[in-house]
Short mmCIF file of C-alpha atoms in Angstrom, two decimals:
data_model
loop_
_atom_site.label_atom_id
_atom_site.label_comp_id
_atom_site.label_asym_id
_atom_site.label_seq_id
_atom_site.Cartn_x
_atom_site.Cartn_y
_atom_site.Cartn_z
CA MET A 132 -178.54 -8.27 -79.85
CA ALA A 133 -174.83 -7.57 -79.40
CA SER A 134 -172.71 -6.27 -82.25
CA PRO A 135 -171.75 -9.52 -84.02
CA LYS A 136 -168.83 -7.97 -85.90
CA ALA A 137 -167.12 -6.80 -82.69
CA ILE A 138 -167.42 -10.28 -81.22
CA GLU A 139 -166.32 -11.95 -84.45
CA ASP A 140 -163.30 -9.65 -84.73
CA THR A 141 -162.41 -10.31 -81.11
CA GLU A 142 -162.40 -14.05 -81.74
CA LYS A 143 -160.52 -13.65 -85.01
CA PHE A 144 -157.84 -11.10 -84.14
CA MET A 145 -157.43 -10.95 -80.37
CA LEU A 146 -155.59 -13.42 -78.15
CA ASN A 147 -158.14 -15.57 -76.35
CA THR A 148 -157.36 -14.87 -72.69
CA TYR A 149 -160.77 -13.71 -71.45
CA ALA A 150 -164.20 -15.31 -71.03
CA ARG A 151 -166.75 -12.64 -71.90
CA PRO A 152 -170.54 -12.62 -72.22
CA ALA A 153 -171.98 -11.87 -75.67
CA LEU A 154 -172.53 -8.17 -75.17
CA VAL A 155 -170.52 -5.19 -76.43
CA LEU A 156 -170.40 -2.06 -74.29
CA SER A 157 -170.48 1.25 -76.13
CA HIS A 158 -170.66 3.98 -73.49
CA GLY A 159 -171.36 4.77 -69.87
CA LYS A 160 -172.66 7.53 -67.64
CA GLY A 161 -172.30 7.64 -63.89
CA SER A 162 -172.98 4.19 -62.41
CA TYR A 163 -174.46 2.85 -65.67
CA VAL A 164 -173.05 1.39 -68.89
CA TYR A 165 -174.85 0.71 -72.16
CA ASP A 166 -174.36 -1.93 -74.82
CA THR A 167 -174.51 -1.46 -78.58
CA THR A 168 -178.23 -2.29 -78.59
CA GLY A 169 -178.92 0.52 -76.13
CA ARG A 170 -179.57 -1.72 -73.14
CA GLU A 171 -178.74 -0.20 -69.77
CA TYR A 172 -176.78 -1.95 -67.00
CA LEU A 173 -176.16 -0.82 -63.43
CA ASP A 174 -172.43 -1.33 -63.03
CA PHE A 175 -171.38 -2.96 -59.75
CA THR A 176 -167.97 -3.85 -61.23
CA ALA A 177 -166.62 -0.34 -61.97
CA GLY A 178 -164.15 -1.93 -64.38
CA ILE A 179 -162.95 -4.13 -61.48
CA ALA A 180 -162.80 -1.33 -58.89
CA VAL A 181 -161.33 1.23 -61.30
CA THR A 182 -163.94 3.88 -62.21
CA ALA A 183 -164.24 5.32 -58.72
CA LEU A 184 -165.97 8.44 -60.01
CA GLY A 185 -168.21 6.54 -62.41
CA HIS A 186 -168.27 6.59 -66.19
CA SER A 187 -167.91 9.76 -68.29
CA HIS A 188 -167.32 11.91 -65.21
CA PRO A 189 -167.57 15.49 -66.54
CA GLU A 190 -164.45 16.82 -64.81
CA VAL A 191 -162.37 13.81 -65.78
CA ALA A 192 -163.59 14.09 -69.36
CA ALA A 193 -162.76 17.82 -69.45
CA VAL A 194 -159.26 17.25 -68.09
CA VAL A 195 -158.58 14.46 -70.60
CA ALA A 196 -159.80 16.61 -73.49
CA ASP A 197 -157.81 19.65 -72.42
CA GLN A 198 -154.56 17.82 -71.70
CA ALA A 199 -154.81 15.87 -74.96
CA THR A 200 -154.51 19.20 -76.80
CA LYS A 201 -151.39 20.13 -74.81
CA LEU A 202 -149.05 17.25 -73.95
CA VAL A 203 -149.94 13.57 -73.60
CA HIS A 204 -146.47 12.07 -73.38
CA CYS A 205 -142.86 13.20 -73.24
CA SER A 206 -141.14 10.24 -71.49
CA ASN A 207 -139.00 10.53 -68.38
CA LEU A 208 -136.14 12.06 -70.35
CA TYR A 209 -137.76 15.38 -69.37
CA HIS A 210 -139.72 16.91 -66.53
CA ASN A 211 -143.44 17.53 -66.88
CA GLU A 212 -145.58 19.62 -64.56
CA TRP A 213 -148.17 17.02 -63.58
CA ALA A 214 -146.09 14.05 -62.31
CA PRO A 215 -144.52 15.94 -59.38
CA THR A 216 -147.86 17.63 -58.70
CA LEU A 217 -149.61 14.28 -58.31
CA ALA A 218 -146.70 12.85 -56.30
CA GLN A 219 -146.88 15.78 -53.87
CA ARG A 220 -150.64 15.37 -53.49
CA ILE A 221 -150.33 11.62 -52.83
CA VAL A 222 -147.66 12.14 -50.16
CA THR A 223 -149.45 15.05 -48.52
CA ALA A 224 -152.90 13.45 -48.59
CA THR A 225 -151.53 10.21 -47.15
CA THR A 226 -149.61 11.78 -44.27
CA GLU A 227 -152.30 14.34 -43.39
CA ALA A 228 -154.98 11.66 -43.27
CA TYR A 229 -152.92 9.58 -40.81
CA PRO A 230 -151.16 11.98 -38.41
CA GLN A 231 -150.61 9.20 -35.87
CA GLY A 232 -148.17 7.45 -38.21
CA THR A 233 -144.52 7.59 -37.16
CA GLN A 234 -142.78 4.76 -39.01
CA GLY A 235 -142.44 3.42 -42.54
CA ILE A 236 -143.90 5.86 -45.05
CA TYR A 237 -144.88 8.08 -42.09
CA ALA A 238 -141.36 8.31 -40.63
CA LYS A 239 -140.62 11.82 -39.40
CA ASP A 240 -137.70 12.37 -41.75
CA ASP A 241 -136.72 15.59 -43.50
CA SER A 242 -136.61 13.84 -46.87
CA GLY A 243 -140.13 12.39 -46.56
CA ALA A 244 -141.88 9.67 -48.56
CA ARG A 245 -141.41 9.55 -52.35
CA VAL A 246 -143.42 8.31 -55.36
CA PHE A 247 -142.53 6.35 -58.49
CA PHE A 248 -145.15 6.21 -61.27
CA SER A 249 -145.88 3.15 -63.40
CA ASN A 250 -148.72 2.22 -65.77
CA SER A 251 -150.59 -0.48 -63.86
CA GLY A 252 -150.95 -2.34 -60.59
CA THR A 253 -148.76 -5.28 -61.54
CA GLU A 254 -146.00 -2.86 -62.61
CA ALA A 255 -146.28 -1.05 -59.29
CA ASN A 256 -145.86 -4.35 -57.47
CA GLU A 257 -142.92 -5.35 -59.68
CA GLY A 258 -141.21 -2.10 -58.80
CA ALA A 259 -141.87 -2.62 -55.09
CA LEU A 260 -140.35 -6.11 -55.26
CA LYS A 261 -137.26 -4.74 -57.02
CA PHE A 262 -136.88 -2.09 -54.34
CA ALA A 263 -137.15 -4.78 -51.65
CA ARG A 264 -134.42 -6.84 -53.33
CA LYS A 265 -132.08 -3.84 -53.39
CA TYR A 266 -132.95 -2.97 -49.81
CA GLY A 267 -132.00 -6.48 -48.73
CA LYS A 268 -128.54 -6.07 -50.26
CA HIS A 269 -128.21 -2.67 -48.62
CA VAL A 270 -129.06 -4.02 -45.16
CA VAL A 271 -126.37 -6.69 -45.48
CA ALA A 272 -123.73 -4.40 -46.97
CA ALA A 273 -124.36 -1.72 -44.35
CA GLY A 274 -123.97 -4.23 -41.52
CA GLN A 275 -127.48 -3.58 -40.25
CA LEU A 276 -128.34 -7.23 -39.60
CA GLY A 277 -128.65 -8.38 -36.03
CA LYS A 278 -126.06 -10.59 -34.34
CA ALA A 279 -128.43 -13.55 -34.38
CA VAL A 280 -128.38 -13.64 -38.19
CA SER A 281 -126.24 -16.42 -39.68
CA GLU A 282 -122.74 -15.73 -40.93
CA ALA A 283 -123.76 -16.93 -44.40
CA VAL A 284 -126.19 -14.06 -44.83
CA HIS A 285 -123.70 -11.58 -43.36
CA GLY A 286 -121.20 -12.69 -45.99
CA ASP A 287 -123.43 -12.74 -49.08
CA PRO A 288 -125.93 -9.92 -49.76
CA ASN A 289 -127.58 -12.05 -52.46
CA LEU A 290 -128.84 -14.42 -49.78
CA LYS A 291 -131.13 -11.74 -48.33
CA SER A 292 -133.49 -11.89 -51.30
CA GLY A 293 -136.53 -13.84 -50.11
CA LEU A 294 -140.03 -12.53 -50.79
CA VAL A 295 -143.11 -13.55 -48.81
CA SER A 296 -146.78 -13.27 -49.74
CA PHE A 297 -149.97 -14.80 -48.34
CA THR A 298 -152.69 -17.22 -49.34
CA GLY A 299 -155.62 -15.54 -51.06
CA GLY A 300 -153.51 -12.63 -52.22
CA PHE A 301 -153.51 -11.32 -55.78
CA HIS A 302 -150.64 -9.09 -56.89
CA GLY A 303 -150.67 -9.29 -60.70
CA ARG A 304 -149.91 -11.41 -63.75
CA SER A 305 -146.33 -10.36 -64.61
CA MET A 306 -143.65 -12.80 -63.53
CA GLY A 307 -142.59 -11.37 -60.18
CA ALA A 308 -146.11 -10.45 -59.08
CA LEU A 309 -147.39 -13.81 -60.33
CA SER A 310 -144.77 -15.62 -58.24
CA LEU A 311 -146.34 -14.00 -55.18
CA THR A 312 -149.94 -14.73 -56.21
CA ALA A 313 -150.50 -18.15 -54.70
CA ASN A 314 -153.19 -19.48 -57.02
CA PRO A 315 -152.35 -22.61 -59.05
CA LYS A 316 -154.82 -21.50 -61.75
CA TYR A 317 -152.62 -18.51 -62.48
CA GLN A 318 -149.20 -19.93 -61.63
CA LYS A 319 -149.06 -23.50 -62.93
CA PRO A 320 -148.88 -22.78 -66.69
CA PHE A 321 -145.88 -20.49 -66.15
CA THR A 322 -143.65 -22.38 -63.75
CA PRO A 323 -140.86 -22.26 -62.76
CA LEU A 324 -141.50 -19.01 -60.97
CA ILE A 325 -138.88 -16.60 -59.67
CA PRO A 326 -136.68 -18.12 -56.94
CA GLY A 327 -137.03 -17.07 -53.34
CA ALA A 328 -140.80 -16.44 -53.41
CA VAL A 329 -142.81 -18.26 -50.71
CA THR A 330 -146.38 -18.11 -49.44
CA ALA A 331 -147.61 -18.20 -45.84
CA ARG A 332 -151.16 -18.49 -44.57
CA TYR A 333 -153.05 -15.18 -44.36
CA ASN A 334 -153.81 -14.10 -40.78
CA SER A 335 -151.65 -16.88 -39.29
CA ILE A 336 -149.07 -15.32 -36.96
CA PRO A 337 -147.18 -18.58 -36.28
CA GLU A 338 -146.86 -19.40 -39.98
CA MET A 339 -145.90 -15.85 -40.88
CA SER A 340 -143.22 -15.82 -38.20
CA ALA A 341 -141.73 -19.03 -39.58
CA PHE A 342 -141.70 -17.87 -43.21
CA VAL A 343 -140.43 -14.32 -42.66
CA ASP A 344 -136.83 -14.90 -41.63
CA GLU A 345 -133.30 -13.53 -41.88
CA ARG A 346 -133.20 -14.17 -45.63
CA THR A 347 -136.41 -12.21 -46.31
CA CYS A 348 -136.01 -8.82 -47.98
CA GLY A 349 -139.68 -8.01 -48.50
CA VAL A 350 -143.21 -9.05 -47.55
CA ILE A 351 -146.27 -8.09 -49.62
CA VAL A 352 -149.82 -8.22 -48.29
CA GLU A 353 -153.27 -6.77 -49.03
CA PRO A 354 -154.87 -5.17 -45.96
CA ILE A 355 -158.18 -6.28 -47.51
CA GLN A 356 -158.04 -8.98 -50.17
CA GLY A 357 -160.18 -8.32 -53.24
CA GLU A 358 -159.62 -11.10 -55.78
CA GLY A 359 -159.17 -13.48 -52.84
CA GLY A 360 -162.81 -13.08 -51.77
CA ILE A 361 -163.00 -9.87 -49.68
CA HIS A 362 -161.08 -10.88 -46.56
CA ALA A 363 -159.56 -8.35 -44.15
CA ALA A 364 -156.29 -8.83 -42.34
CA HIS A 365 -156.57 -9.07 -38.55
CA VAL A 366 -155.04 -6.26 -36.52
CA ASP A 367 -152.93 -8.65 -34.42
CA PHE A 368 -151.61 -10.28 -37.59
CA MET A 369 -150.60 -6.99 -39.18
CA ARG A 370 -149.01 -5.77 -35.98
CA ALA A 371 -147.00 -8.98 -35.66
CA LEU A 372 -146.05 -8.75 -39.34
CA ARG A 373 -144.74 -5.20 -38.92
CA ARG A 374 -142.76 -6.25 -35.86
CA ARG A 375 -141.33 -9.31 -37.60
CA CYS A 376 -140.23 -7.29 -40.63
CA ASP A 377 -138.40 -4.91 -38.29
CA GLN A 378 -136.73 -7.83 -36.52
CA VAL A 379 -135.31 -9.36 -39.69
CA GLY A 380 -134.67 -6.18 -41.69
CA ALA A 381 -137.36 -6.73 -44.34
CA LEU A 382 -139.62 -4.19 -46.05
CA LEU A 383 -143.37 -4.35 -45.45
CA ILE A 384 -145.30 -3.71 -48.67
CA TYR A 385 -149.03 -3.01 -48.63
CA ASP A 386 -150.74 -3.78 -51.92
CA GLU A 387 -153.63 -1.29 -51.86
CA ILE A 388 -154.27 -1.48 -55.59
CA GLN A 389 -157.88 -2.59 -55.04
CA CYS A 390 -158.62 -1.72 -51.42
CA GLY A 391 -156.98 1.72 -51.40
CA LEU A 392 -157.93 5.23 -52.52
CA GLY A 393 -161.31 5.41 -50.83
CA ARG A 394 -162.68 1.95 -51.58
CA SER A 395 -162.71 1.00 -47.88
CA GLY A 396 -164.26 4.29 -46.80
CA HIS A 397 -160.80 5.57 -45.80
CA LEU A 398 -158.15 7.05 -48.07
CA TRP A 399 -156.13 3.87 -47.48
CA ALA A 400 -157.38 0.60 -46.02
CA HIS A 401 -154.39 0.52 -43.67
CA HIS A 402 -155.68 3.74 -42.10
CA MET A 403 -158.13 1.47 -40.26
CA LEU A 404 -155.14 -0.15 -38.54
CA PRO A 405 -153.09 1.14 -35.57
CA ALA A 406 -150.00 3.23 -36.25
CA ASP A 407 -147.65 0.38 -35.34
CA CYS A 408 -148.83 -1.46 -38.48
CA SER A 409 -147.57 1.21 -40.90
CA PRO A 410 -145.95 0.01 -44.16
CA ASP A 411 -142.62 0.83 -45.79
CA ILE A 412 -144.18 0.79 -49.27
CA VAL A 413 -147.73 1.19 -50.59
CA THR A 414 -148.64 0.22 -54.15
CA MET A 415 -151.66 1.73 -55.89
CA ALA A 416 -153.27 1.83 -59.33
CA LYS A 417 -156.87 0.96 -60.21
CA PRO A 418 -158.93 4.08 -59.34
CA LEU A 419 -156.10 6.62 -59.40
CA ALA A 420 -156.98 8.01 -62.85
CA ASN A 421 -160.53 6.60 -63.16
CA GLY A 422 -159.63 4.28 -66.04
CA ILE A 423 -156.66 6.07 -67.61
CA PRO A 424 -153.78 3.57 -67.06
CA ILE A 425 -151.57 4.54 -64.12
CA GLY A 426 -149.88 2.93 -61.14
CA ALA A 427 -147.70 4.28 -58.35
CA ILE A 428 -145.33 3.16 -55.63
CA LEU A 429 -145.20 5.21 -52.43
CA VAL A 430 -141.97 4.51 -50.55
CA SER A 431 -140.63 5.47 -47.15
CA PRO A 432 -137.58 7.71 -46.69
CA LYS A 433 -135.31 4.74 -45.92
CA VAL A 434 -136.30 3.09 -49.20
CA ALA A 435 -135.97 6.32 -51.17
CA GLU A 436 -132.43 6.74 -49.86
CA ILE A 437 -131.17 3.56 -51.53
CA ILE A 438 -132.90 3.91 -54.93
CA HIS A 439 -130.69 5.83 -57.35
CA THR A 440 -130.67 7.05 -60.95
CA GLY A 441 -130.98 4.09 -63.30
CA ASP A 442 -132.28 1.62 -60.69
CA HIS A 443 -135.75 1.57 -62.22
CA GLY A 444 -137.53 3.17 -65.14
CA THR A 445 -140.56 3.32 -67.39
CA THR A 446 -141.41 4.82 -70.76
CA PHE A 447 -145.05 5.74 -70.14
CA GLY A 448 -145.19 6.00 -66.35
CA GLY A 449 -145.74 9.51 -65.02
CA ASN A 450 -147.03 10.89 -68.30
CA PRO A 451 -148.79 14.27 -68.01
CA LEU A 452 -152.19 13.01 -69.17
CA ALA A 453 -152.52 10.23 -66.59
CA CYS A 454 -151.02 12.32 -63.80
CA ARG A 455 -153.26 15.32 -64.42
CA VAL A 456 -156.31 13.05 -64.36
CA GLY A 457 -154.91 11.47 -61.19
CA CYS A 458 -154.82 14.89 -59.54
CA THR A 459 -158.49 15.42 -60.38
CA VAL A 460 -159.53 11.99 -59.08
CA LEU A 461 -157.52 12.26 -55.87
CA ASP A 462 -158.92 15.71 -55.18
CA HIS A 463 -162.44 14.26 -55.39
CA ILE A 464 -161.76 11.16 -53.29
CA ASN A 465 -159.71 12.83 -50.58
CA THR A 466 -162.48 14.83 -48.95
CA PRO A 467 -164.39 14.04 -45.75
CA GLU A 468 -167.70 14.31 -47.62
CA PHE A 469 -166.71 11.84 -50.34
CA LEU A 470 -165.34 9.25 -47.89
CA ALA A 471 -168.40 9.68 -45.67
CA HIS A 472 -170.57 8.87 -48.70
CA VAL A 473 -168.56 5.69 -49.36
CA ASN A 474 -169.05 4.57 -45.76
CA GLU A 475 -172.76 5.40 -45.77
CA ALA A 476 -173.29 3.71 -49.14
CA GLY A 477 -171.51 0.63 -47.82
CA GLU A 478 -173.77 0.59 -44.78
CA VAL A 479 -176.85 0.92 -46.99
CA LEU A 480 -175.65 -1.98 -49.15
CA GLU A 481 -174.94 -4.16 -46.14
CA ARG A 482 -178.28 -3.36 -44.52
CA GLU A 483 -180.28 -3.97 -47.69
CA LEU A 484 -178.52 -7.24 -48.41
CA SER A 485 -178.83 -8.43 -44.82
CA GLY A 486 -182.59 -8.42 -45.04
CA LEU A 487 -182.77 -9.87 -48.55
CA LEU A 488 -180.23 -12.64 -47.97
CA ALA A 489 -181.25 -13.68 -44.45
CA PRO A 490 -183.66 -16.46 -45.60
CA PHE A 491 -180.88 -18.04 -47.67
CA ILE A 492 -178.00 -18.01 -45.16
CA GLY A 493 -176.86 -21.59 -44.62
CA GLY A 494 -178.25 -22.56 -48.01
CA VAL A 495 -177.40 -20.71 -51.21
CA VAL A 496 -175.59 -17.97 -49.27
CA VAL A 497 -172.71 -18.49 -46.86
CA GLU A 498 -172.26 -14.87 -45.73
CA GLN A 499 -171.70 -11.29 -46.80
CA ARG A 500 -168.64 -9.35 -45.67
CA GLY A 501 -166.55 -6.27 -46.39
CA THR A 502 -166.25 -2.61 -45.62
CA GLY A 503 -167.05 0.60 -47.45
CA LEU A 504 -167.79 -0.29 -51.07
CA LEU A 505 -165.48 -3.30 -51.15
CA ARG A 506 -167.95 -6.05 -50.34
CA GLY A 507 -168.56 -9.68 -51.11
CA VAL A 508 -171.39 -12.19 -50.97
CA GLN A 509 -170.08 -15.73 -50.62
CA LEU A 510 -172.27 -18.43 -52.10
CA SER A 511 -172.22 -22.14 -51.38
CA SER A 512 -171.46 -22.91 -55.04
CA ASP A 513 -170.04 -21.35 -58.21
CA PRO A 514 -171.45 -17.81 -58.59
CA SER A 515 -171.48 -17.87 -62.41
CA ARG A 516 -175.20 -18.59 -62.60
CA LEU A 517 -176.07 -15.75 -60.25
CA ILE A 518 -173.86 -13.35 -62.24
CA GLU A 519 -175.75 -14.42 -65.39
CA LEU A 520 -179.14 -13.91 -63.72
CA ALA A 521 -178.09 -10.44 -62.53
CA ARG A 522 -176.87 -9.47 -65.99
CA ASP A 523 -180.20 -10.52 -67.47
CA ARG A 524 -181.83 -8.13 -65.00
CA GLY A 525 -179.49 -5.27 -65.88
CA LEU A 526 -176.86 -5.55 -63.14
CA LEU A 527 -173.17 -6.26 -63.79
CA LEU A 528 -171.26 -8.24 -61.16
CA VAL A 529 -167.78 -9.75 -60.95
CA ALA A 530 -166.66 -12.93 -59.21
CA ALA A 531 -163.85 -13.43 -56.72
CA ALA A 532 -162.34 -16.51 -55.07
CA ASN A 533 -164.20 -18.88 -52.75
CA ASN A 534 -167.50 -18.68 -54.68
CA THR A 535 -167.76 -14.99 -53.85
CA ILE A 536 -169.47 -12.18 -55.76
CA ARG A 537 -167.44 -8.99 -55.49
CA LEU A 538 -169.47 -5.78 -55.12
CA VAL A 539 -167.35 -2.81 -56.18
CA PRO A 540 -169.60 -0.11 -57.67
CA PRO A 541 -168.33 3.41 -58.39
CA LEU A 542 -167.62 5.15 -55.10
CA ASN A 543 -170.10 7.94 -55.85
CA THR A 544 -173.00 5.60 -56.63
CA SER A 545 -176.25 7.01 -55.23
CA PHE A 546 -178.06 5.35 -52.34
CA ALA A 547 -181.01 4.73 -54.67
CA ASP A 548 -178.80 2.79 -57.09
CA ILE A 549 -177.17 0.90 -54.22
CA LYS A 550 -180.64 -0.20 -53.11
CA LYS A 551 -181.60 -1.07 -56.69
CA GLY A 552 -178.52 -3.27 -57.09
CA ALA A 553 -179.14 -4.98 -53.75
CA ALA A 554 -182.76 -5.70 -54.75
CA ILE A 555 -181.62 -7.32 -57.99
CA ILE A 556 -179.10 -9.45 -56.11
CA GLY A 557 -181.80 -10.52 -53.66
CA ASP A 558 -184.12 -11.46 -56.51
CA CYS A 559 -181.35 -13.48 -58.21
CA VAL A 560 -180.50 -15.32 -55.01
CA LYS A 561 -184.17 -16.21 -54.60
CA GLN A 562 -184.30 -17.60 -58.12
CA LEU A 563 -181.04 -19.49 -57.68
CA ALA A 564 -182.36 -21.10 -54.51
CA SER A 565 -185.52 -22.12 -56.38
CA GLU A 566 -183.51 -23.61 -59.22
CA GLN A 567 -181.33 -25.60 -56.84
CA THR A 568 -184.38 -26.89 -54.98
CA THR A 569 -186.00 -28.21 -58.16
CA ALA A 570 -182.80 -29.53 -59.74
#
């Protein structure tokens, strides 16, 4: 039985914004978490794609303990040794892993790409949107718009302020990010949203081309959508999007908060795309410090040039504790052996599920899809019952859009535990099909 006091105190003292099952987690180890009764659960949620190295990772724990005795926070009034160290490692790891890149964050410029640290994914996206707004003004003021652009935009930098996102995308809950997360469930209670934000259809080149125009300053897109149901962008779409942003003088922002940092089996999901799809900005967060709050914005040299002292800021972002942990996590993820394991584990999961789910395709199951350890199983109806059945069997799952179960275990989960999780999912699907047949 779960700790009743913890649940009672949650209901009594905490704002009611989450629907939680009646269990209280107390600790974790590797790919497993445990509730206050001692029950064990195989964790295929990883804190929603956060604990890339699993729970209670010994090196992460040692770094946290050591840094906590030295310096946790000093604000950005002063330098600390770990923020620039992590920034350098992010820039170097990104460029070395993608030597074919020549534009955007990979532009061969003496100044190079730069990093701004925040505390979360939504904050990283907010910063990216601010940078896009300023870049739009810069393009107009510098006379860098093409001759085909209307005189109105040439005469008023504030008119080049439009922001474009895509259906199925999820970019956060703060006001700017929410305005670019086209889901009525999230948006409707908080309208009106920020002006100038529009949504085009994901993977539709004609619609994208119509929405991204001379008044657009920035476009944000997930190379692989997580919350939206595990959908990958098509190469032709991303190539056309990059080209269109160049045509109209807009920044291309890749939200890799969920799909980046090894989750796809590559350091970045966009590393699976050709070089002519390279972004101007990449946002990141979730796994970067394995659960210690952190976010970051990686910007190209042309963006870095127009962001000056006082343009953006944060109290907690870039603190030495989070950044030192980030260095440890990135050093683990950014190795050929680690990324090879993610790819192999993803293949094991796909193979195991293919056999188990085959009898139910066209019935309870629509399809499975994904890459690396960012995978989804789409059902023909609400997945809540299946998530409940899995939890009863000791497996934690998380839902996504379009009746999809998101499978995002720790990236270092063993093949044996991958197979164990797949077997539980197969068993739950079988029971769900039986229940629906007899209903």
